[in-house]
Amino acid sequence: MTEILVVAEQREGVLKDVSLENISLAREMAGNDGNVTVLAMGSGIKPVGERLSLTNADVVLIADDPHLKDYTYDAYRHVLKKVAEERRPDVIIGGHTSLGMDFFPGISVALDMGVATDCVRAVRNGGIVTVTRQLYGGKIDGEFSVEGACIITMRPGVCKPCSGGSVSPTPFAADFSDLKNRTSVRGYEKPPREDVDIEKAKIVVSVGRGIEKKENLPIFEELVNSLNGSVLAGSRPVIDSGWLPKGRQVGVSGKTVKPRLYLALGISGAIQHLSGMSGSDFIVAVNKDRDAPIFKVANVGVVDDIFKVVPAIVKELKNQAQAK
Amino acid sequence: MKIIVLAKAVPEVRNVRLALKGGDIDRSDLNYIINEQDDYALEEALRQKEKNGGEVVVLTLGEEAGRKGITQMVRQCYAKGADRAIMALDASYGDWDDAVKARIASSIISSEGADIIIGGSQSFDTASSRFGPMVAELLDIPHATLITALRNEEGGRITVYRDLEQGVQEIVELALPCLVTVQTGINTPRYASLNKIIAATKKEIKSTSLTELQISAQQIEAWNRVRRVSVAFPTEKESNTLFLQGKPEEEAAQLVKLLGEKGLIQR
Ligand SMILES: Cc1cc2nc3c(=O)[nH]c(=O)nc-3n(C[C@H](O)[C@H](O)[C@H](O)COP(=O)(O)OP(=O)(O)OC[C@H]3O[C@@H](n4cnc5c(N)ncnc54)[C@H](O)[C@@H]3O)c2cc1C
């Protein structure tokens, strides 16, 4: 019988959406007579068990222990190894998140299973898992086959959440007496509060590495000044370089914005950026590279030089204002 | 302090029209550059050396066909201050799963020995973020990925900040020897001066091979679990993007008109 194991992810007792998405994928992979097991790890995670009990998984295992309060590779490995020994999964599914990136590659070696990460599609046919991954910053799609029992991590948001159901959670008691934890979490730091809240703006003017240097910022600030209700934001490299403060970063490790209008200027459209802005109502992208992935989410595309187009837009806006 | 930097030369594809060839992209006309995150990794290693003394060794794996570009990348690393470099190139590299590459790297690293191994958190070409933590597990040392800060502590320990979602940082302490993968922005990588790059052309790069490492074709076959079946350009299902045409002024005028009509900007 096919056994699919979903490793659910939670933070502070809140289940991540990708876990529900992965249960639906697991159901597909398990077929009619297969079994879907979900494992959640943490400390004091009763609400997670409750949420998972309302899904269409077959078995929900809850490893609730102070050793699992924070994610540490060693403690998670300790538990997953035990669960995998018991349940012998054909496929283990996790999320491609900061936790997933840290955890699954190593555990794949420890369990001697192949691992494919950040998959945007996965199917299992005749015992073989085939996945689609994006390569070269989203310019190419690659299809890969994974041999034998394997681990896959799914990109958040690519599968639909699972259907409802009813399953009573089973505690999974892992004995931690033989655990030697080599890392310890000392705490967390939340990002500092910022002067402007880019999440609330109606228009977000977002600049990328294409602006080349900080000295070029005024060109784009001028556009912000001529657009009522707009704020300046940027992609990660712009923040990494210190050209804009951290609170202005759009993307998975920054903020998620959904303005009425998002202008992407000199931004290639890497997935980590797209996940923070693709929910915008209307997207305009200006980029020299016709093949830049940003154009795939754009409503309007301009394949041209931002240093020519942006001043021209500013001029056009000024002309219009005068004509009024 | 001995530090090994895992560095990969990746084809530069930004602003390039790619072509496909034999189940992969055609790399023959592409330039190779150091993978962005790896450049930050090298910088972090050099700063460690400047603070604590020691040695920085660059380890790179790659395809034989990319030898020229990879050699140039190593010279850049030398020009920035790396002390030694080890290169393992193979004609089959392009068909290998990270599990294969990680085993080759860990075999090299275990005979070198190191206090810290620093790599990038992902590479631009395949973006799978698997290599570093796999190497750590194979070497049986602790690891931390996606780090944005590294601080030395007393008693052979380090504290790192890990980049979680939504700008949250996780503060983790780990004992040396360990492996970390860096996220962009951890530092500002230095530039290599042309003089130093030229001087670096004389510096030796140690080469090693599967034969020398006593890794057999059967082993590679057994480790190679994830195999590329095909590559393709993404299907343009959302091709309802309206592309504006003309000179910049014309594009700007059309755009402002369109946004005004849609009520997205105030006129
Ligand atoms: C774990 C993780 C988390 C991440 N989190 C985020 C995040 O939160 N936000 C984020 O943005 N990124 C994030 N990234 C980084 C992401 O992968 C990309 O590297 C980044 O988004 C690229 O930024 P960019 O598009 O500005 O730069 P590039 O990818 O370098 O693109 C620059 C673009 O500008 C174009 N261009 C250059 N000059 C001009 C010109 N004169 N006129 C017009 N176009 C021009 C080029 O054609 C190119 O497409 C994360 C990465 C990882 C691994």
XYZ file of C-alpha atoms and ligand atoms in Angstrom:
644
model
C 0.000 0.000 0.000
C 1.244 3.434 -0.868
C 2.217 5.485 2.158
C 2.661 9.238 1.828
C 3.966 11.207 4.785
C 3.396 14.946 5.005
C 5.638 16.860 7.384
C 3.427 19.736 8.464
C 4.954 23.054 9.447
C 3.821 25.375 12.189
C 5.140 28.490 13.847
C 3.934 29.501 17.279
C 1.116 26.990 17.080
C -0.190 28.232 13.746
C -0.207 25.746 10.899
C 1.336 26.977 7.645
C -0.916 26.870 4.582
C 1.645 24.856 2.649
C 0.932 21.951 5.002
C -2.714 21.811 3.918
C -1.632 22.113 0.281
C 0.732 19.209 0.747
C -1.998 17.037 2.250
C -4.034 17.507 -0.927
C -1.020 16.533 -3.040
C -0.432 13.522 -0.785
C -4.048 12.433 -1.313
C -3.540 12.555 -5.063
C -0.324 10.571 -4.816
C -1.766 7.996 -2.436
C -4.561 7.095 -4.825
C -7.735 5.351 -3.688
C -6.258 2.771 -1.379
C -3.135 4.570 -0.217
C -2.542 6.076 3.192
C -1.793 9.709 4.030
C -0.042 10.366 7.326
C 0.654 13.850 8.609
C 3.340 14.570 11.173
C 3.437 17.837 13.102
C 6.256 18.715 15.487
C 6.382 21.405 18.137
C 5.711 22.163 21.775
C 2.266 23.066 23.025
C 0.759 22.661 19.572
C -2.740 21.503 20.425
C -4.301 23.994 17.973
C -2.224 22.462 15.180
C -3.579 19.010 15.979
C -7.094 20.438 16.029
C -6.677 22.052 12.644
C -5.191 18.871 11.148
C -8.033 16.773 12.579
C -10.370 18.601 10.193
C -8.505 17.468 7.071
C -8.881 14.441 4.814
C -5.638 12.835 5.997
C -5.831 9.261 7.302
C -3.476 9.543 10.252
C -2.319 12.637 12.136
C 0.719 12.243 14.359
C 1.498 14.986 16.842
C 4.981 15.064 18.339
C 4.471 17.584 21.128
C 7.556 17.959 23.293
C 9.642 20.770 24.833
C 12.605 19.498 22.761
C 10.654 20.594 19.704
C 9.787 24.092 20.891
C 12.022 25.629 18.240
C 13.034 24.018 15.017
C 16.454 22.441 15.346
C 17.805 20.098 12.736
C 18.856 17.429 15.214
C 15.565 17.198 17.124
C 13.500 17.200 13.933
C 15.746 14.583 12.373
C 15.438 12.494 15.513
C 11.638 12.427 15.262
C 11.309 12.071 11.499
C 13.746 9.173 11.472
C 11.605 7.331 14.000
C 8.391 8.054 12.157
C 9.939 7.011 8.845
C 11.167 3.750 10.355
C 7.676 2.968 11.570
C 5.671 4.040 8.573
C 8.120 3.386 5.718
C 6.781 6.172 3.498
C 7.113 5.981 -0.270
C 7.130 9.764 -0.410
C 7.738 12.389 2.256
C 6.347 15.823 1.392
C 7.441 19.070 3.034
C 7.259 22.774 2.236
C 10.010 24.736 0.527
C 10.278 27.294 3.334
C 13.209 28.497 5.463
C 12.600 25.509 7.695
C 12.222 23.134 4.762
C 15.422 24.393 3.144
C 17.334 23.760 6.353
C 15.807 20.404 7.189
C 15.038 18.206 4.187
C 18.331 18.076 2.266
C 20.217 16.741 5.282
C 17.530 14.308 6.388
C 17.398 12.920 2.831
C 20.998 11.848 3.279
C 20.290 10.460 6.746
C 17.329 8.431 5.433
C 19.103 7.570 2.191
C 16.242 8.922 0.089
C 16.471 11.160 -2.966
C 15.246 14.722 -2.511
C 13.810 17.237 -4.969
C 13.169 20.713 -3.579
C 11.052 23.720 -4.505
C 8.802 21.735 -6.832
C 5.939 23.503 -8.564
C 4.302 20.260 -9.650
C 4.655 16.641 -8.608
C 2.975 13.430 -9.706
C 3.480 9.804 -8.830
C 2.914 7.240 -11.544
C 3.788 3.581 -11.345
C 5.864 4.243 -8.257
C 7.947 6.943 -9.915
C 7.738 10.548 -8.814
C 8.121 13.189 -11.494
C 8.489 16.819 -10.507
C 8.689 20.167 -12.263
C 11.123 22.770 -10.957
C 11.977 26.245 -12.165
C 15.551 26.795 -13.265
C 17.625 29.857 -14.127
C 15.534 32.306 -12.166
C 12.287 31.090 -13.741
C 13.465 31.285 -17.348
C 13.386 27.513 -17.791
C 11.171 24.712 -16.505
C 12.900 21.425 -15.780
C 11.272 18.057 -15.348
C 12.994 15.564 -13.066
C 12.309 11.990 -12.096
C 13.137 10.744 -8.643
C 14.077 7.148 -8.100
C 12.785 5.031 -5.241
C 11.346 6.291 -1.980
C 11.928 10.022 -1.907
C 11.403 13.399 -0.312
C 9.945 16.345 -2.179
C 9.428 19.888 -0.986
C 6.696 21.936 -2.589
C 6.715 25.638 -3.279
C 4.038 27.279 -1.102
C 0.916 28.229 -3.020
C 1.183 25.826 -5.975
C -1.309 23.196 -4.761
C -4.892 23.713 -3.631
C -5.571 23.234 0.081
C -6.916 19.788 1.012
C -10.579 19.002 1.543
C -12.165 18.684 4.934
C -12.493 15.458 6.869
C -12.320 14.087 10.324
C -9.405 12.264 11.890
C -8.388 12.121 15.519
C -4.778 13.137 16.181
C -2.494 10.512 17.714
C 0.306 11.645 19.991
C 3.716 10.500 18.780
C 5.974 10.031 21.752
C 9.605 10.195 20.690
C 12.163 9.306 23.293
C 14.654 12.174 23.382
C 17.048 10.652 25.911
C 19.555 9.765 23.201
C 19.311 13.148 21.414
C 22.472 15.237 21.271
C 21.431 18.597 19.962
C 24.322 20.423 18.309
C 22.502 23.687 17.686
C 20.380 25.811 19.978
C 17.969 28.600 19.168
C 18.672 31.704 21.259
C 15.676 33.706 20.170
C 14.018 35.549 17.349
C 14.221 39.092 16.105
C 11.247 40.757 14.467
C 11.926 43.371 11.800
C 11.990 46.959 13.117
C 9.008 49.236 12.523
C 9.443 51.498 9.541
C 8.541 55.043 8.626
C 6.207 54.039 5.809
C 3.944 51.066 5.589
C 4.266 49.759 2.045
C 1.519 47.224 2.720
C -1.063 49.996 2.991
C -0.160 52.019 -0.104
C -2.466 52.181 -3.126
C 0.451 52.381 -5.518
C 3.817 50.696 -5.004
C 6.731 51.838 -7.145
C 9.236 49.037 -6.776
C 12.824 49.204 -7.958
C 15.269 46.354 -8.543
C 18.927 45.825 -9.187
C 18.356 47.388 -12.589
C 18.682 50.842 -10.952
C 22.395 50.017 -10.613
C 23.291 52.384 -7.759
C 21.914 54.416 -4.907
C 22.704 57.659 -6.700
C 20.035 56.750 -9.248
C 17.258 56.611 -6.650
C 16.120 60.250 -7.188
C 14.939 59.318 -10.692
C 12.480 56.904 -9.122
C 11.653 59.105 -6.150
C 10.531 61.675 -8.652
C 8.057 59.180 -10.064
C 6.772 58.532 -6.542
C 6.367 62.272 -6.032
C 4.311 62.606 -9.169
C 2.007 59.693 -8.347
C -0.532 60.415 -5.629
C -0.692 57.769 -2.920
C 2.426 55.937 -3.985
C 5.411 54.658 -1.997
C 8.865 53.479 -2.986
C 9.768 49.837 -2.364
C 12.358 47.447 -3.730
C 13.578 43.944 -4.368
C 15.973 42.244 -1.992
C 19.256 43.297 -3.676
C 18.218 46.949 -3.291
C 17.725 46.424 0.439
C 20.858 44.228 0.788
C 22.886 47.035 -0.760
C 21.482 49.490 1.762
C 19.823 51.679 -0.872
C 16.433 51.352 0.840
C 15.555 50.297 4.410
C 14.507 46.716 5.211
C 10.869 47.688 5.700
C 10.658 48.515 2.001
C 11.493 45.010 0.836
C 8.848 43.176 -1.153
C 8.972 39.392 -1.196
C 9.071 36.230 0.817
C 11.678 37.498 3.275
C 10.166 40.980 3.243
C 6.592 42.151 2.897
C 3.604 41.004 0.931
C 1.856 43.840 -0.858
C -1.411 43.887 -2.773
C -1.756 47.452 -4.030
C -4.107 48.573 -6.781
C -1.054 49.299 -8.914
C 2.424 47.765 -8.692
C 5.197 49.130 -10.883
C 8.182 46.772 -11.162
C 11.158 48.712 -12.491
C 14.327 46.779 -13.303
C 13.127 43.715 -11.388
C 13.605 40.276 -12.951
C 10.719 38.580 -11.140
C 12.393 35.831 -9.100
C 9.852 33.646 -7.306
C 10.835 35.055 -3.906
C 9.884 38.475 -5.220
C 6.740 37.361 -7.057
C 5.293 35.729 -3.960
C 5.261 39.149 -2.314
C 3.497 41.077 -5.076
C 1.702 38.834 -7.545
C -1.556 39.436 -5.669
C -1.509 43.114 -6.728
C -4.573 44.255 -8.688
C -2.619 45.612 -11.645
C 1.045 45.080 -12.450
C 3.238 47.077 -14.804
C 6.768 45.855 -15.499
C 9.583 47.736 -17.193
C 12.593 45.586 -18.006
C 15.151 45.427 -20.810
C 14.966 41.647 -20.909
C 11.950 40.416 -22.870
C 12.332 37.004 -21.206
C 12.378 38.312 -17.627
C 9.850 36.246 -15.615
C 8.256 39.424 -14.213
C 6.410 39.791 -17.529
C 4.526 36.575 -16.814
C 2.637 38.222 -13.990
C 2.450 41.685 -15.547
C -0.732 43.151 -17.011
C 1.316 45.645 -18.978
C 4.893 45.130 -20.071
C 7.421 47.633 -21.380
C 10.553 46.065 -22.804
C 12.859 49.028 -22.512
C 15.428 50.907 -20.424
C 14.067 52.185 -17.104
C 16.393 55.182 -17.298
C 14.591 56.289 -20.442
C 11.050 55.160 -19.714
C 10.737 56.377 -16.121
C 11.762 59.997 -16.789
C 9.410 59.933 -19.772
C 6.554 58.798 -17.520
C 7.353 61.570 -15.037
C 7.340 64.108 -17.865
C 4.054 62.781 -19.207
C 2.445 62.980 -15.748
C 3.658 66.570 -15.371
C 2.309 67.534 -18.789
C -1.056 66.112 -17.877
C -1.127 67.900 -14.547
C -0.421 71.201 -16.323
C -3.027 70.555 -18.998
C -5.727 70.312 -16.327
C 40.873 29.094 11.618
C 40.597 27.106 8.421
C 37.652 27.950 6.246
C 36.456 26.167 3.153
C 34.285 28.163 0.798
C 31.930 26.268 -1.486
C 31.788 28.310 -4.672
C 30.024 27.578 -7.925
C 30.437 29.223 -11.289
C 27.011 29.703 -12.854
C 26.111 30.789 -16.366
C 24.999 34.416 -16.565
C 21.513 34.324 -18.072
C 20.175 37.726 -17.143
C 19.319 39.684 -20.222
C 20.235 36.712 -22.394
C 18.004 34.743 -24.730
C 18.506 31.117 -23.842
C 18.525 28.247 -26.296
C 17.908 24.584 -25.587
C 20.219 21.777 -26.572
C 20.158 18.063 -25.774
C 17.851 18.094 -22.754
C 19.510 21.135 -21.196
C 20.161 24.765 -21.995
C 22.897 25.490 -24.484
C 25.734 26.843 -22.376
C 28.342 27.162 -25.084
C 27.932 30.920 -25.554
C 27.247 31.825 -21.951
C 29.615 33.599 -19.604
C 30.249 32.141 -16.181
C 30.176 34.222 -13.026
C 30.486 33.363 -9.365
C 27.081 32.460 -7.934
C 25.806 35.536 -6.107
C 25.371 33.946 -2.668
C 28.792 32.296 -2.953
C 30.388 35.689 -3.437
C 28.934 36.689 -0.062
C 30.198 33.386 1.372
C 33.735 34.134 0.179
C 33.569 37.626 1.653
C 32.439 36.251 5.017
C 35.312 33.758 4.962
C 37.849 36.454 4.131
C 36.558 38.597 6.997
C 36.881 35.650 9.380
C 40.460 35.193 8.269
C 41.230 38.881 8.648
C 39.836 38.803 12.199
C 41.098 35.457 13.436
C 43.915 34.516 11.093
C 43.988 31.248 9.207
C 43.393 30.080 5.714
C 40.629 30.327 3.109
C 40.331 27.445 0.683
C 37.880 27.599 -2.223
C 36.296 24.347 -3.338
C 34.466 24.220 -6.635
C 32.804 21.433 -8.579
C 31.704 21.818 -12.145
C 31.469 20.536 -15.652
C 34.552 19.927 -17.709
C 33.111 21.981 -20.568
C 32.989 25.008 -18.282
C 36.666 24.811 -17.324
C 37.559 28.208 -18.705
C 34.785 30.075 -16.905
C 35.293 28.144 -13.694
C 39.035 28.837 -13.741
C 38.278 32.528 -14.173
C 35.953 32.432 -11.195
C 38.642 30.814 -9.058
C 41.095 33.525 -10.111
C 38.596 36.136 -8.997
C 38.508 34.388 -5.624
C 42.291 34.426 -5.487
C 42.358 38.093 -6.400
C 40.033 38.803 -3.493
C 42.256 36.954 -1.033
C 41.596 33.216 -1.096
C 44.733 31.238 -0.271
C 44.148 28.011 -2.119
C 41.607 26.440 -4.427
C 40.548 22.922 -5.281
C 38.661 22.204 -8.446
C 36.887 18.954 -9.345
C 35.581 19.016 -12.890
C 33.870 16.186 -14.691
C 32.225 15.715 -18.071
C 29.134 14.157 -16.449
C 28.661 16.877 -13.830
C 25.621 18.293 -15.630
C 23.723 15.032 -15.156
C 24.372 14.747 -11.451
C 21.976 15.174 -8.575
C 23.207 17.309 -5.676
C 23.456 14.096 -3.669
C 26.343 13.083 -5.945
C 28.021 16.480 -5.791
C 27.671 16.612 -2.008
C 29.369 13.222 -1.658
C 32.267 14.288 -3.848
C 32.626 17.543 -1.917
C 32.456 15.860 1.469
C 35.089 13.379 0.417
C 37.412 16.263 -0.487
C 36.553 18.206 2.665
C 37.104 15.298 5.020
C 40.665 14.921 3.837
C 41.231 18.720 3.942
C 39.627 19.348 7.328
C 38.086 22.723 8.202
C 36.697 24.715 11.130
C 33.967 26.390 9.148
C 32.563 25.560 5.758
C 30.729 28.456 4.163
C 28.587 28.229 1.058
C 25.787 30.147 -0.589
C 22.204 29.427 0.396
C 21.272 28.589 -3.164
C 22.659 28.748 -6.654
C 21.056 30.723 -9.404
C 20.996 27.968 -12.031
C 19.255 25.114 -10.221
C 18.118 26.922 -7.050
C 17.556 23.771 -5.045
C 19.308 24.787 -1.791
C 20.335 21.199 -1.153
C 24.090 21.092 -1.484
C 25.271 22.719 1.772
C 23.090 20.886 4.310
C 23.733 17.596 2.492
C 27.481 18.111 2.846
C 27.009 18.871 6.556
C 25.038 15.671 7.133
C 27.643 13.631 5.247
C 30.426 15.156 7.345
C 28.331 14.697 10.489
C 28.672 18.336 11.538
C 25.953 20.850 12.472
C 24.718 23.397 9.979
C 22.661 26.552 9.655
C 21.244 27.829 6.388
C 20.212 31.264 5.091
C 22.379 33.201 7.515
C 22.476 36.997 7.533
C 25.022 37.470 10.337
C 27.846 35.467 11.886
C 29.475 36.212 15.231
C 32.327 34.346 16.890
C 31.778 33.260 20.492
C 34.097 31.951 23.183
C 34.905 28.256 23.232
C 34.756 27.425 19.547
C 31.137 28.405 18.992
C 29.431 30.794 16.641
C 26.129 32.610 16.692
C 24.295 33.137 13.435
C 21.116 34.888 12.390
C 18.885 32.900 10.040
C 16.523 34.602 7.625
C 12.994 33.307 8.124
C 9.900 34.451 6.298
C 8.578 38.037 6.593
C 11.851 39.504 7.792
C 11.979 37.484 11.036
C 15.465 36.424 12.121
C 16.208 33.287 14.110
C 19.265 33.437 16.359
C 21.091 30.116 16.492
C 24.244 29.033 18.283
C 26.347 26.175 17.005
C 29.672 24.572 17.746
C 32.610 24.394 15.347
C 33.301 22.636 13.094
C 30.122 23.484 11.257
C 28.707 24.437 7.898
C 26.726 27.568 7.173
C 25.072 28.826 4.016
C 24.790 32.569 3.623
C 21.998 34.732 2.369
C 22.664 37.844 0.289
C 23.179 41.044 2.259
C 25.222 39.441 5.058
C 28.088 41.731 4.011
C 29.236 43.769 1.045
C 31.503 41.638 -1.139
C 34.736 43.313 -2.142
C 35.824 43.851 -5.710
C 38.899 42.249 -7.160
C 41.295 44.686 -8.782
C 42.409 43.942 -12.301
C 46.053 43.821 -11.171
C 45.278 41.154 -8.661
C 43.259 39.162 -11.167
C 46.207 39.245 -13.543
C 48.579 38.238 -10.744
C 46.239 35.373 -9.880
C 46.690 33.769 -13.297
C 50.051 32.485 -12.068
C 48.626 30.921 -8.930
C 48.135 27.182 -8.963
C 44.682 25.655 -8.764
C 44.687 22.129 -7.445
C 42.668 19.725 -9.537
C 41.216 16.505 -8.330
C 39.169 13.822 -10.018
C 36.865 10.930 -9.277
C 39.732 8.546 -9.916
C 41.915 10.329 -7.400
C 39.068 10.364 -4.890
C 38.462 6.676 -5.582
C 34.819 7.222 -6.420
C 33.487 4.682 -8.884
C 30.939 5.018 -11.668
C 28.727 2.540 -9.809
C 28.731 4.722 -6.714
C 27.777 7.770 -8.764
C 24.995 5.771 -10.382
C 23.648 4.708 -6.984
C 23.762 8.232 -5.526
C 22.182 9.830 -8.580
C 18.509 9.615 -7.604
C 17.106 12.784 -9.099
C 17.514 12.912 -12.847
C 16.661 15.614 -15.314
C 14.172 14.327 -17.873
C 13.744 17.447 -19.985
C 13.825 21.218 -19.956
C 11.496 23.626 -21.698
C 10.609 27.275 -21.862
C 7.714 27.990 -19.528
C 4.382 27.876 -21.331
C 3.024 31.380 -21.604
C -0.416 30.658 -20.264
C -0.798 34.121 -18.832
C 0.210 35.683 -22.126
C -2.503 38.310 -21.843
C 0.261 40.750 -20.947
C -0.118 43.831 -23.074
C 3.282 44.832 -24.403
C 3.601 48.523 -25.252
C 5.580 49.429 -28.333
C 7.506 52.410 -29.559
C 10.087 54.880 -28.308
C 10.325 55.467 -24.550
C 8.235 58.658 -24.823
C 5.554 56.817 -26.765
C 5.518 53.939 -24.307
C 5.274 56.380 -21.413
C 2.373 58.243 -23.022
C 0.467 55.022 -23.707
C 1.087 53.801 -20.174
C -0.059 57.008 -18.475
C -3.151 57.101 -20.681
C -3.995 53.475 -19.964
C -3.498 53.784 -16.195
C -5.590 56.951 -16.180
C -8.408 55.291 -18.085
C -8.418 52.390 -15.684
C -8.602 54.826 -12.798
C -5.377 53.463 -11.335
C -3.750 56.877 -11.176
C -5.351 60.207 -10.568
C -5.374 62.523 -13.493
C 15.450 32.471 0.758
C 15.426 33.628 -0.173
C 14.619 34.698 0.128
C 14.547 35.776 -0.748
N 13.695 36.803 -0.449
C 13.513 37.794 -1.351
C 12.561 38.836 -1.131
O 11.895 38.886 -0.098
N 12.425 39.789 -2.081
C 13.136 39.799 -3.237
O 12.957 40.699 -4.072
N 14.080 38.850 -3.455
C 14.274 37.845 -2.547
N 15.229 36.891 -2.789
C 16.166 37.078 -3.918
C 15.613 36.666 -5.252
O 15.907 35.301 -5.464
C 16.281 37.471 -6.389
O 17.669 37.329 -6.311
C 15.936 38.954 -6.349
O 14.537 39.133 -6.246
C 16.442 39.631 -7.598
O 16.201 41.005 -7.515
P 16.122 41.902 -8.841
O 15.029 41.409 -9.700
O 16.061 43.320 -8.393
O 17.546 41.669 -9.478
P 17.991 40.837 -10.830
O 17.426 39.482 -10.744
O 19.412 41.059 -10.911
O 17.195 41.592 -11.941
C 17.488 42.860 -12.396
C 16.638 43.072 -13.637
O 16.793 44.391 -14.077
C 16.838 44.397 -15.485
N 17.532 45.614 -15.868
C 18.832 45.929 -15.630
N 19.089 47.167 -16.079
C 17.940 47.646 -16.602
C 17.588 48.871 -17.234
N 18.457 49.878 -17.372
N 16.321 49.007 -17.693
C 15.403 47.998 -17.546
N 15.701 46.845 -16.955
C 16.953 46.661 -16.473
C 17.525 43.126 -15.873
O 17.143 42.728 -17.177
C 17.028 42.171 -14.803
O 15.882 41.451 -15.226
C 15.329 35.808 -1.920
C 16.174 34.736 -2.194
C 16.234 33.653 -1.338
C 17.134 32.525 -1.673
